[in-house]
Coordinates of C-alpha atoms in Angstrom, one line a residue:
M1 CA 0.0 0.0 0.0
T2 CA 1.5 3.3 -1.0
S3 CA 1.1 6.5 1.0
P4 CA -0.7 9.4 -0.6
V5 CA 1.4 12.1 -2.1
Y6 CA 1.3 15.4 -0.3
P7 CA 2.6 18.7 -1.7
S8 CA 5.8 20.1 -0.3
I9 CA 6.0 23.4 1.5
P10 CA 6.9 25.3 -1.8
V11 CA 3.7 24.0 -3.3
L12 CA 1.8 25.2 -0.2
S13 CA 3.4 28.7 -0.7
L14 CA 2.3 28.7 -4.3
V15 CA -1.3 27.8 -3.3
A16 CA -1.3 30.6 -0.7
V17 CA 0.0 33.1 -3.3
G18 CA -2.7 31.9 -5.8
L19 CA -5.3 32.2 -3.1
L20 CA -4.3 35.8 -2.3
T21 CA -4.1 36.9 -6.0
S22 CA -7.4 35.2 -7.0
L23 CA -9.4 37.8 -5.2
S24 CA -9.9 40.1 -8.2
P25 CA -10.2 43.8 -7.4
A26 CA -12.5 44.1 -10.5
H27 CA -15.3 42.5 -8.5
A28 CA -14.7 44.6 -5.3
G29 CA -18.2 46.1 -5.7
D30 CA -20.1 42.8 -5.5
P31 CA -20.4 41.8 -1.8
A32 CA -21.9 38.3 -2.7
L33 CA -18.9 37.5 -4.9
E34 CA -16.5 38.8 -2.3
R35 CA -18.1 36.6 0.3
A36 CA -17.9 33.6 -1.9
H37 CA -14.2 34.2 -2.5
L38 CA -13.6 34.6 1.2
V39 CA -15.5 31.4 2.0
A40 CA -13.4 29.6 -0.7
A41 CA -10.2 31.1 0.9
V42 CA -11.2 29.7 4.3
R43 CA -11.7 26.2 2.7
Q44 CA -8.2 26.5 1.1
L45 CA -6.7 27.6 4.4
D46 CA -8.3 24.5 6.0
M47 CA -6.7 22.4 3.4
L48 CA -3.3 24.1 3.9
D49 CA -3.7 23.5 7.7
R50 CA -4.3 19.8 7.1
L51 CA -1.3 19.5 4.8
A52 CA 0.9 21.3 7.3
E53 CA -0.3 19.0 10.1
H54 CA 0.5 15.9 7.9
A55 CA 3.9 17.3 6.9
A56 CA 4.7 18.0 10.6
S57 CA 3.8 14.4 11.6
A58 CA 5.8 13.0 8.7
S59 CA 8.8 15.4 9.4
P60 CA 11.9 13.7 10.7
S61 CA 12.7 16.8 12.9
E62 CA 12.9 14.8 16.1
H63 CA 15.7 12.5 14.8
S64 CA 17.3 14.8 12.3
R65 CA 20.8 16.1 12.9
S66 CA 20.1 19.3 10.9
R67 CA 20.5 22.5 12.8
Y68 CA 17.3 24.1 11.4
H69 CA 13.8 22.7 10.8
F70 CA 10.6 24.0 9.5
D71 CA 8.4 25.4 12.3
Y72 CA 5.0 23.8 11.4
A73 CA 3.4 24.9 14.7
R74 CA 4.1 28.6 13.9
L75 CA 2.8 28.1 10.3
R76 CA -0.4 26.5 11.7
E77 CA -0.8 29.4 14.2
D78 CA -0.6 31.9 11.4
L79 CA -3.0 30.0 9.3
E80 CA -5.5 30.1 12.2
R81 CA -5.0 33.8 12.6
V82 CA -5.7 34.5 8.9
R83 CA -8.7 32.1 9.1
A84 CA -10.0 33.9 12.2
G85 CA -9.5 37.3 10.5
I86 CA -11.6 36.3 7.5
H87 CA -14.3 34.8 9.8
D88 CA -14.4 38.0 11.8
Y89 CA -14.8 40.0 8.6
L90 CA -17.6 37.7 7.4
T91 CA -19.4 37.9 10.7
P92 CA -18.5 41.3 12.1
Q93 CA -19.2 42.1 15.8
R94 CA -18.4 45.8 15.1
A95 CA -18.1 48.1 12.1
Q96 CA -14.5 47.4 11.2
P97 CA -12.8 44.2 12.4
R98 CA -9.2 45.0 13.2
D99 CA -6.3 42.9 14.4
P100 CA -3.1 44.9 14.8
E101 CA -0.9 41.9 15.7
D102 CA 1.6 40.9 13.0
L103 CA 2.0 37.4 11.7
A104 CA 5.1 35.6 12.8
G105 CA 6.3 34.9 9.2
N106 CA 9.6 33.3 10.1
Y107 CA 9.1 29.5 9.9
V108 CA 12.8 28.4 10.3
A109 CA 13.6 27.5 13.8
E110 CA 17.1 26.7 15.1
R111 CA 17.5 23.5 16.9
P112 CA 19.1 23.9 20.3
E113 CA 22.4 22.3 20.9
P114 CA 22.3 19.1 23.0
E115 CA 23.5 19.7 26.5
D116 CA 25.8 16.7 26.5
A117 CA 27.7 17.9 23.4
P118 CA 31.5 18.6 24.0

């Protein structure tokens, strides 16, 4: 039995860029179309989150000797923040939803040196 093929992180990045550029400014005056695009964006973010979760579980970061590893937890936190922002926009509690906190954006984490190293 073969395992399913999952896209690598560069593919995830391309999907994210495609998602962000697919929201055409030409349709900015149509609230129903904007809502449909944002709902589709949330579905794509859900897919990205599942792919990142799978990649994290398949990542050899625990046993790898490399100094750096991809920080899947931080990526998933940022995806959740974007998803929450879209949700807040689609179901506003006030006139203009606003979240001034920046995304982390840096997904490379340095592995700490083992304490028993010479």
